[in-house]
PDB file of C-alpha atoms in Angstrom:
ATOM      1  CA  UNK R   1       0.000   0.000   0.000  1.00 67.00           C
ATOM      2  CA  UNK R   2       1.525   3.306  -0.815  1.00 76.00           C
ATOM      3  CA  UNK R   3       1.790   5.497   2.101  1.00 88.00           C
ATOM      4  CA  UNK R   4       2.102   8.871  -0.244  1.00 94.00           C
ATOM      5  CA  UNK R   5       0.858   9.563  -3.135  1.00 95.00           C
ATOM      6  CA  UNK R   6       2.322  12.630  -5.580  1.00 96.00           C
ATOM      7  CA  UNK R   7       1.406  14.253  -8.641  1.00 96.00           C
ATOM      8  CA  UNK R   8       2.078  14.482 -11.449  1.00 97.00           C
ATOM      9  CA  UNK R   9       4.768  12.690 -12.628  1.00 96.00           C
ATOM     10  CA  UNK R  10       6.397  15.031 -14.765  1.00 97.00           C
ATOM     11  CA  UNK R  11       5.853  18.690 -14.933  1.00 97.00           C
ATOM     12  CA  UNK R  12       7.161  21.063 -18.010  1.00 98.00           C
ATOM     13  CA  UNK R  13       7.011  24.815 -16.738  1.00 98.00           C
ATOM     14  CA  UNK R  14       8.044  28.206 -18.277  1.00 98.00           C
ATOM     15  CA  UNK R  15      10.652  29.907 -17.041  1.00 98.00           C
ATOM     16  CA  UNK R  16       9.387  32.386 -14.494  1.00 98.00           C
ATOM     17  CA  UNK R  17       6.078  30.120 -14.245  1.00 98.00           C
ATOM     18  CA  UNK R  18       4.856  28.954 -11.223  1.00 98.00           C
ATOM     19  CA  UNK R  19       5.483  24.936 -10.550  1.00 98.00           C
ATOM     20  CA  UNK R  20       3.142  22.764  -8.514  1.00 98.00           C
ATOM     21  CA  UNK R  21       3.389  19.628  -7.206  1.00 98.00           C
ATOM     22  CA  UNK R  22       0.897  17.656  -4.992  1.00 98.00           C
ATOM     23  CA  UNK R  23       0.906  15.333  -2.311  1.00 98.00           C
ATOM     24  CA  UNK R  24      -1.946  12.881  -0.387  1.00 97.00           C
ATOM     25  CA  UNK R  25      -1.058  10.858   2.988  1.00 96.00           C
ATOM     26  CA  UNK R  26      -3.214   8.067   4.151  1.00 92.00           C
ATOM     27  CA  UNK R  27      -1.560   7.794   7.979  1.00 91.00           C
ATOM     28  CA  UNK R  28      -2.623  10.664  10.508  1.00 92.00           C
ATOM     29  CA  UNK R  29      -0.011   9.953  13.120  1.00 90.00           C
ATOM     30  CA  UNK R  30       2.772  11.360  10.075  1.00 92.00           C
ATOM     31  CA  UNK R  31       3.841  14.527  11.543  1.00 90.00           C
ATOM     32  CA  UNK R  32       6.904  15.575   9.524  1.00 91.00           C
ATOM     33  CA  UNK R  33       6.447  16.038   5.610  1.00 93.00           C
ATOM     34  CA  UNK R  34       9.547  17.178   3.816  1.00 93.00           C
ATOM     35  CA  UNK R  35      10.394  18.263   0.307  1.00 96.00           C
ATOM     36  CA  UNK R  36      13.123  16.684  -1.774  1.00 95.00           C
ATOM     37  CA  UNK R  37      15.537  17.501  -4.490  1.00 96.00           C
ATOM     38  CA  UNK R  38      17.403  15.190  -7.011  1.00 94.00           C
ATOM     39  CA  UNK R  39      19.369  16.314  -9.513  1.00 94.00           C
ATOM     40  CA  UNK R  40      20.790  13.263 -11.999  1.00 89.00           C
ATOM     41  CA  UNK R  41      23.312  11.450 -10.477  1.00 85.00           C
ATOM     42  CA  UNK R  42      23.435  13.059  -6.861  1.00 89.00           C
ATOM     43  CA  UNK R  43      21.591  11.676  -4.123  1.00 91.00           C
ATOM     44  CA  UNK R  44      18.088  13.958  -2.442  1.00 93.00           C
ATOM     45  CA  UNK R  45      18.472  17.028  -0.737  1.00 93.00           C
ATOM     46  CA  UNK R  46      16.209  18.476   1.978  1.00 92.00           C
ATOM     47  CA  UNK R  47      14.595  21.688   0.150  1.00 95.00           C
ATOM     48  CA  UNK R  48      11.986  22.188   2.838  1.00 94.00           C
ATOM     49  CA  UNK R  49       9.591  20.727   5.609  1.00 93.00           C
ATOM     50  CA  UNK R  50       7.025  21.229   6.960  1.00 93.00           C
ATOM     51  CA  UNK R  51       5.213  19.554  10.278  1.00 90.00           C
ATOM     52  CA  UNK R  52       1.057  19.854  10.991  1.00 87.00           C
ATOM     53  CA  UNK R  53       1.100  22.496  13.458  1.00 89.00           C
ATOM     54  CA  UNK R  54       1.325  25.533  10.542  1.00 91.00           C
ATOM     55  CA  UNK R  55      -0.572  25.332   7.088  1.00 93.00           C
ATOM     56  CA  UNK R  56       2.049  27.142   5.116  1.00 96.00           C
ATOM     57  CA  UNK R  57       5.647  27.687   5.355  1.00 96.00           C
ATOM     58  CA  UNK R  58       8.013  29.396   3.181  1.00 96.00           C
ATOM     59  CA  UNK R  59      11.723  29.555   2.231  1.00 95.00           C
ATOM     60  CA  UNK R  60      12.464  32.065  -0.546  1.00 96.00           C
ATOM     61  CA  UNK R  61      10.945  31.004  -3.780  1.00 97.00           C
ATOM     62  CA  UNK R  62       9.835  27.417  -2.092  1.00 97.00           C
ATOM     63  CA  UNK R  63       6.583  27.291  -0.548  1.00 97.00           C
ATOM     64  CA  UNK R  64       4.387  23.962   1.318  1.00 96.00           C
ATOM     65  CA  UNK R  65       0.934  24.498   1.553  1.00 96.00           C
ATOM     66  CA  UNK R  66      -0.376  21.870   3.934  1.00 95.00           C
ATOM     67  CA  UNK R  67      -4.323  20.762   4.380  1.00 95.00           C
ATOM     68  CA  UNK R  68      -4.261  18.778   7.044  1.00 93.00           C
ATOM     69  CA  UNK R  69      -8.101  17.880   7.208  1.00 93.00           C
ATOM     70  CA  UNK R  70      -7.673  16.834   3.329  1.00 95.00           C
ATOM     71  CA  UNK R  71      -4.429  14.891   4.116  1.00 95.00           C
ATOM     72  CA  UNK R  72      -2.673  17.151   1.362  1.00 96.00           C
ATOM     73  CA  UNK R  73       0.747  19.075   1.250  1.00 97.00           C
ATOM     74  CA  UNK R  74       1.819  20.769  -2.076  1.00 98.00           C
ATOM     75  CA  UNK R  75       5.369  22.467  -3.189  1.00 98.00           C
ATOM     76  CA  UNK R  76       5.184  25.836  -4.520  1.00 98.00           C
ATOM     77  CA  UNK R  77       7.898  26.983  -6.913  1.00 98.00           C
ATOM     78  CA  UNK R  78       7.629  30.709  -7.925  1.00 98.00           C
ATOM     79  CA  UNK R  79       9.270  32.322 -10.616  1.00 98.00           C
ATOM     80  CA  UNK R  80      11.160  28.793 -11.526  1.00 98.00           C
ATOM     81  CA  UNK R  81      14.432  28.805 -12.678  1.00 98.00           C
ATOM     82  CA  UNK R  82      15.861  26.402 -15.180  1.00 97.00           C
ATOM     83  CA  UNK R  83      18.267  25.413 -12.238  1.00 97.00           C
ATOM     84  CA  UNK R  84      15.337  24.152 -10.416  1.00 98.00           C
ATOM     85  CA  UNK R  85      14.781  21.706 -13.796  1.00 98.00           C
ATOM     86  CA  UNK R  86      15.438  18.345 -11.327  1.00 97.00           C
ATOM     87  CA  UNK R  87      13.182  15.094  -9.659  1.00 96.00           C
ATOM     88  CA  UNK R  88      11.272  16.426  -6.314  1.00 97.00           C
ATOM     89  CA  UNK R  89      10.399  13.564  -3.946  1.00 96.00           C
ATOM     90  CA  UNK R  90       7.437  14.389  -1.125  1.00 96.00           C
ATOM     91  CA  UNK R  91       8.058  12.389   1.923  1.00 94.00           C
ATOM     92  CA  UNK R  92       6.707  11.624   5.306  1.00 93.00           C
ATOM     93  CA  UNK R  93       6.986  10.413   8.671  1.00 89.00           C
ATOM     94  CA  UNK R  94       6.494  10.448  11.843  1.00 84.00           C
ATOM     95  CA  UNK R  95       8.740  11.122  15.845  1.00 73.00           C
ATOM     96  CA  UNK R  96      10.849   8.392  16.943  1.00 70.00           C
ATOM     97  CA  UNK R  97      10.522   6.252  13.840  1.00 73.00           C
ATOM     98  CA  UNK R  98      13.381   6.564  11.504  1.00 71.00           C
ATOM     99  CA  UNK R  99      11.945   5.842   8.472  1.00 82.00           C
ATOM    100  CA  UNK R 100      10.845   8.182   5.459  1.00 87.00           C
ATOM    101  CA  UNK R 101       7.990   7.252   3.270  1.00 90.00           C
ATOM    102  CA  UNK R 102       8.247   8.773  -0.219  1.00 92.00           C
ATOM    103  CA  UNK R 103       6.430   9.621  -3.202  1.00 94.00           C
ATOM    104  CA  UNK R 104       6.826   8.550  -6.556  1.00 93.00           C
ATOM    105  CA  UNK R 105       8.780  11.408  -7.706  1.00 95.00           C
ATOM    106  CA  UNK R 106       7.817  14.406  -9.883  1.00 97.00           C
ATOM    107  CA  UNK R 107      10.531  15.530 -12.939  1.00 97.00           C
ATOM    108  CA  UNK R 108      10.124  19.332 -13.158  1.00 98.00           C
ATOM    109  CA  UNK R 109      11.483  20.849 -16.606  1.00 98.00           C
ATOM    110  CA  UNK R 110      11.898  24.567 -16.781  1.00 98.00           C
ATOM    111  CA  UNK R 111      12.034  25.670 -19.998  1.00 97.00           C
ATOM    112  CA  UNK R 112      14.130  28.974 -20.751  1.00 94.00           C
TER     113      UNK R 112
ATOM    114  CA  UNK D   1      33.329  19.800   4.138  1.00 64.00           C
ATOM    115  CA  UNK D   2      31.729  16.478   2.536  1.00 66.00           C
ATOM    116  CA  UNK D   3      29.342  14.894   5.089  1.00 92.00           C
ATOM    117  CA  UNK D   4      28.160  11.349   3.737  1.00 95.00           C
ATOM    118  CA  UNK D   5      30.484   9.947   1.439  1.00 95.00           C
ATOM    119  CA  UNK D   6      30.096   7.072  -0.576  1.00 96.00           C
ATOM    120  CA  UNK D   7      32.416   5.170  -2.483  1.00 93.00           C
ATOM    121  CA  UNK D   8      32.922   3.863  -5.198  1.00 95.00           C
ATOM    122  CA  UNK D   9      30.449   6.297  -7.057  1.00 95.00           C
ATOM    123  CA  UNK D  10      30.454   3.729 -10.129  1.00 96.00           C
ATOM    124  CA  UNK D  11      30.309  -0.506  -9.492  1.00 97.00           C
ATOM    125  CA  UNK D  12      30.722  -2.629 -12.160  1.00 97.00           C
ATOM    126  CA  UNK D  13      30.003  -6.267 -11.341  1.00 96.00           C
ATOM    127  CA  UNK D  14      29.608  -9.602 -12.724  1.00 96.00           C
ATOM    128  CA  UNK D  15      26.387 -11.431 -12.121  1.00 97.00           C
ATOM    129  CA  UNK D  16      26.393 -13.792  -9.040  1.00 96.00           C
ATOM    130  CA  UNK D  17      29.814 -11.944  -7.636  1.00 97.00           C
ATOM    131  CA  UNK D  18      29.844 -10.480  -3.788  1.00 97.00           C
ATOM    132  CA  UNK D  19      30.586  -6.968  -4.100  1.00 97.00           C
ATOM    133  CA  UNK D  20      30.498  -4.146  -0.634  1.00 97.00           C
ATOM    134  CA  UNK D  21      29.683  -0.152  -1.167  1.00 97.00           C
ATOM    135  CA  UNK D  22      30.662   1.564   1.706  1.00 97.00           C
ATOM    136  CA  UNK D  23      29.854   4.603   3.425  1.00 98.00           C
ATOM    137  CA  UNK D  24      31.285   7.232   5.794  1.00 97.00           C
ATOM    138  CA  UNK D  25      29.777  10.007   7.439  1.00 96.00           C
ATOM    139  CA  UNK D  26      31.533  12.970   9.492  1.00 94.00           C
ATOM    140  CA  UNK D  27      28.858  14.294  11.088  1.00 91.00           C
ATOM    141  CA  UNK D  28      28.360  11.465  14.271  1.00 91.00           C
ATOM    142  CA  UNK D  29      25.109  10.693  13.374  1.00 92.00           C
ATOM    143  CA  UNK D  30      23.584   7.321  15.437  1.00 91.00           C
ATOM    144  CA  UNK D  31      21.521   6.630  11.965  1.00 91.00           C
ATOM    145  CA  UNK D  32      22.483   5.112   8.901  1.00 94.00           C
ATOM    146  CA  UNK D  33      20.263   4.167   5.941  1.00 94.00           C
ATOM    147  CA  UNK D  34      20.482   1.821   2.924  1.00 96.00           C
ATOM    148  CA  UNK D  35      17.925   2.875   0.147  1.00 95.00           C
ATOM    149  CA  UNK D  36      18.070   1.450  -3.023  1.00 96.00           C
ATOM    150  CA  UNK D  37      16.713   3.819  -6.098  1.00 93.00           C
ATOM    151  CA  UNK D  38      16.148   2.627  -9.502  1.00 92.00           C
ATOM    152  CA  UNK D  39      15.233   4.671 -12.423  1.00 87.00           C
ATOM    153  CA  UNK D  40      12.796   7.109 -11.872  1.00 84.00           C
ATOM    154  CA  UNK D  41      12.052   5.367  -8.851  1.00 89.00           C
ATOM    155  CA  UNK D  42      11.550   6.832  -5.637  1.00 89.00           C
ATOM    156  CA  UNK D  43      14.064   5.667  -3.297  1.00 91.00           C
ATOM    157  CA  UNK D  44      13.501   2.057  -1.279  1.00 92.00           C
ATOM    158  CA  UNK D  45      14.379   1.690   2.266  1.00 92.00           C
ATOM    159  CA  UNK D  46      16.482  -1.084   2.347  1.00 95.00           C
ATOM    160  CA  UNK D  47      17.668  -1.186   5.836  1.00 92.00           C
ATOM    161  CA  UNK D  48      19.045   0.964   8.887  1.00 92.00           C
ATOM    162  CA  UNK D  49      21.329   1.280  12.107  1.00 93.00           C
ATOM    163  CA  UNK D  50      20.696   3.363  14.992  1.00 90.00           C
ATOM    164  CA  UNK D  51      23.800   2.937  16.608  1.00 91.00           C
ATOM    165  CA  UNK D  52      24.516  -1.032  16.294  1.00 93.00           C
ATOM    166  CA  UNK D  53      21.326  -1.568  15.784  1.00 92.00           C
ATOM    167  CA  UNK D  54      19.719  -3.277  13.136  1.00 93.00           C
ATOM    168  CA  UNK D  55      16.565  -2.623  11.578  1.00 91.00           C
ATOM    169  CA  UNK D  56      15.642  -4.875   8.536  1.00 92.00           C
ATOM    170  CA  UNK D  57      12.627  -3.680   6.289  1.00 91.00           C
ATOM    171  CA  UNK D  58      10.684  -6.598   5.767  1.00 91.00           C
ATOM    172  CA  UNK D  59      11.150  -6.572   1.915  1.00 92.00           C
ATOM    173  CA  UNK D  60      14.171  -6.647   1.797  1.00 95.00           C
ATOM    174  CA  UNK D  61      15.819  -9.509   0.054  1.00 95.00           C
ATOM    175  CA  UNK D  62      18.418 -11.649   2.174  1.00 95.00           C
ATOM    176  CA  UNK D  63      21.189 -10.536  -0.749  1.00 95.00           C
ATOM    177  CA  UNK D  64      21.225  -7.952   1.027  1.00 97.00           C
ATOM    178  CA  UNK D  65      23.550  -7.710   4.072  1.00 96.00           C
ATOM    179  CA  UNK D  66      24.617  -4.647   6.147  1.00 97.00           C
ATOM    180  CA  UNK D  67      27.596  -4.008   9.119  1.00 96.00           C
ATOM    181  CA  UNK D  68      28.153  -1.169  10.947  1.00 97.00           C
ATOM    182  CA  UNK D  69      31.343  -1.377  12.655  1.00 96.00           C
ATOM    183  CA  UNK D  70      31.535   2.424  14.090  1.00 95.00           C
ATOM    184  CA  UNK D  71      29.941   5.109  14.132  1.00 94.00           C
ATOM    185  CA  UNK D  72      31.429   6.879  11.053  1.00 96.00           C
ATOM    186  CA  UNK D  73      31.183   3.427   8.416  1.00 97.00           C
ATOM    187  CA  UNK D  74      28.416   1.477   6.998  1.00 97.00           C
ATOM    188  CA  UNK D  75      28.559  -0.954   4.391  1.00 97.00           C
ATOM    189  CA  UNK D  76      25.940  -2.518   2.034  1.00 98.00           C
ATOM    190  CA  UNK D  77      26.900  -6.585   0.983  1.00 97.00           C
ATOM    191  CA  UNK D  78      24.967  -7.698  -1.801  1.00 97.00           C
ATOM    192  CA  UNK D  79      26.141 -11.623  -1.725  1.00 97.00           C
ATOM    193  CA  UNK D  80      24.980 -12.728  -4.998  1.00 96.00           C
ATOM    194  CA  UNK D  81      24.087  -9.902  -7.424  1.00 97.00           C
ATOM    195  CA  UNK D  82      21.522 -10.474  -9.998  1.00 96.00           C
ATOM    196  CA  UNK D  83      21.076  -7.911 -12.849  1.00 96.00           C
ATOM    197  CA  UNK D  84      17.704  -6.960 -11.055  1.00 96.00           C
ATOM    198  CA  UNK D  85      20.122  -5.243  -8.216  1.00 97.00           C
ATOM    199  CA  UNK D  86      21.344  -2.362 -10.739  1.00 97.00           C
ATOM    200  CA  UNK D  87      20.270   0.558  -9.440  1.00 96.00           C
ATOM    201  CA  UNK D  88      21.840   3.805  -7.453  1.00 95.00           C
ATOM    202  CA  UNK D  89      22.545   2.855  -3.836  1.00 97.00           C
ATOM    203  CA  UNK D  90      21.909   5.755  -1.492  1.00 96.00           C
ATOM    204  CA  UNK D  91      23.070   6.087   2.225  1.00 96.00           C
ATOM    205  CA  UNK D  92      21.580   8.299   4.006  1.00 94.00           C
ATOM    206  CA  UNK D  93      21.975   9.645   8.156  1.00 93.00           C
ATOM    207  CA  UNK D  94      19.999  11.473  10.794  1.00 89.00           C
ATOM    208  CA  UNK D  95      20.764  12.308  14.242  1.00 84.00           C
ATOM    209  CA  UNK D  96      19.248  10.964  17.463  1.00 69.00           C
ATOM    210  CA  UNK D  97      15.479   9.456  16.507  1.00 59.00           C
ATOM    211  CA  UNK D  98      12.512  12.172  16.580  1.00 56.00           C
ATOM    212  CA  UNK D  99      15.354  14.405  14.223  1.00 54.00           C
ATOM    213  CA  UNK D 100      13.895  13.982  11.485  1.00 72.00           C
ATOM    214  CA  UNK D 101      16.159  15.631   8.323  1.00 84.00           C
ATOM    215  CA  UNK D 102      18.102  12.755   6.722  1.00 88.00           C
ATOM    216  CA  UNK D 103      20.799  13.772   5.109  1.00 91.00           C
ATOM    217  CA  UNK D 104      21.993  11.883   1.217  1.00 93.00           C
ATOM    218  CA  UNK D 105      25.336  10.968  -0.039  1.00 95.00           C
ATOM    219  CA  UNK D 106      25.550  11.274  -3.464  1.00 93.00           C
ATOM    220  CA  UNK D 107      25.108   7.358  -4.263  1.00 95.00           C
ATOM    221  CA  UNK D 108      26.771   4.636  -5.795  1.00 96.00           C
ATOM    222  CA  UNK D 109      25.847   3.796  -9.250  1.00 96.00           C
ATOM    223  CA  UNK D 110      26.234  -0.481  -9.137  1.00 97.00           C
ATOM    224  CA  UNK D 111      26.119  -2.009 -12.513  1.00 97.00           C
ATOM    225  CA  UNK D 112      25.461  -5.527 -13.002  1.00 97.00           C
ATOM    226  CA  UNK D 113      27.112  -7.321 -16.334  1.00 96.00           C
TER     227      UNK D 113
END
């Protein structure tokens, strides 16, 4: 059964476009939902996190909207970049239990 | 500064021969995760330390072996690889449980011939 769902799989955006990638959790007791980046050939990098006390956080042009009645999180990109052009991986989990459960992986192109 | 390190970054291997990837870490973490990431995959959970030890997902095929001897090394034993085990091998490490950022190493690409 997978724990998180994310769409969509691949995302082509203009440059300064706004990207937008979705997220569903079945498990209440997750409590920590982080955003991560993949470029090829590197491993995932923690771009931002979020936990169910706030519905929104942001970090420069990174945003996570977070619904927790709806079991949804999103990530925001504004004005994307063709740097940003990598795979983004949704994750969650919960205290004390050392173990991440991630989506399926979004491929964001940003077109110049 | 590099934090997790993993080497080799490139394994080339014949089918049915043992082969290790290891991994260091500088940062004293008591975690240590194995994930194993295909193409376009998200990455698997394969197994993970905290401290000595030894969590085993329940998935996860007995080919696969793990030892920690310290704190700083972890290694990933695949006894008997089949061409089903290429894929990019990612270790990952967190601090004391309830801390929840895991931080990657940039992987080791295993090729199976």
């Amino acid at each position: 059964q997978q724990q998180v769902k994310q769409s969509p799989q691949s995302l082509i955006v203009q440059k300064g476009g706004i990207s937008i990638i979705n997220c569903a959790y079945e498990n209440t007791a997750f409590d920590y939902f982080p955003w991560y980046q993949q470029f090829p050939g590197k491993g995932p990098a923690l771009l931002i996190a979020i936990r169910p006390d706030v519905s929104e956080k942001k970090e420069g042009r990174f945003t996570i909207s977070f619904n927790k009645s709806a079991k949804q999180f999103s990530l925001h990109i504004m004005d994307s970049q063709p740097g940003d052009s990598a795979t983004y991986f949704c994750a969650a989990s919960r205290w004390n239990f050392n173990k991440f459960y991630f989506g399926s992986g979004t491929k964001l192109n940003v077109k110049p | 500064d590099a934090m997790v390190i993993q080497n080799p970054r490139y394994q080339v291997t014949q089918f049915g021969k043992p082969v290790t990837l290891s991994c260091s870490q500088t940062l004293n973490h008591n975690v240590m995760y194995w994930y194993q990431q295909k193409s376009s995959q998200a990455p698997k959970l394969l197994f993970h330390y905290y401290d000595k030890d030894f969590n085993n997902e329940a998935d996860t095929p007995d080919n696969f072996q793990s030892r920690r001897p310290n704190t700083s090394f972890c290694f990933l034993d695949i006894r008997s690889p089949g061409l089903g085990d290429a894929a990019m091998y990612l270790c990952a490490t967190s601090t004391e449980a309830g801390a929840y950022e895991q931080y990657f190493g940039p992987g080791t690409r295993l090729t199976v011939t």
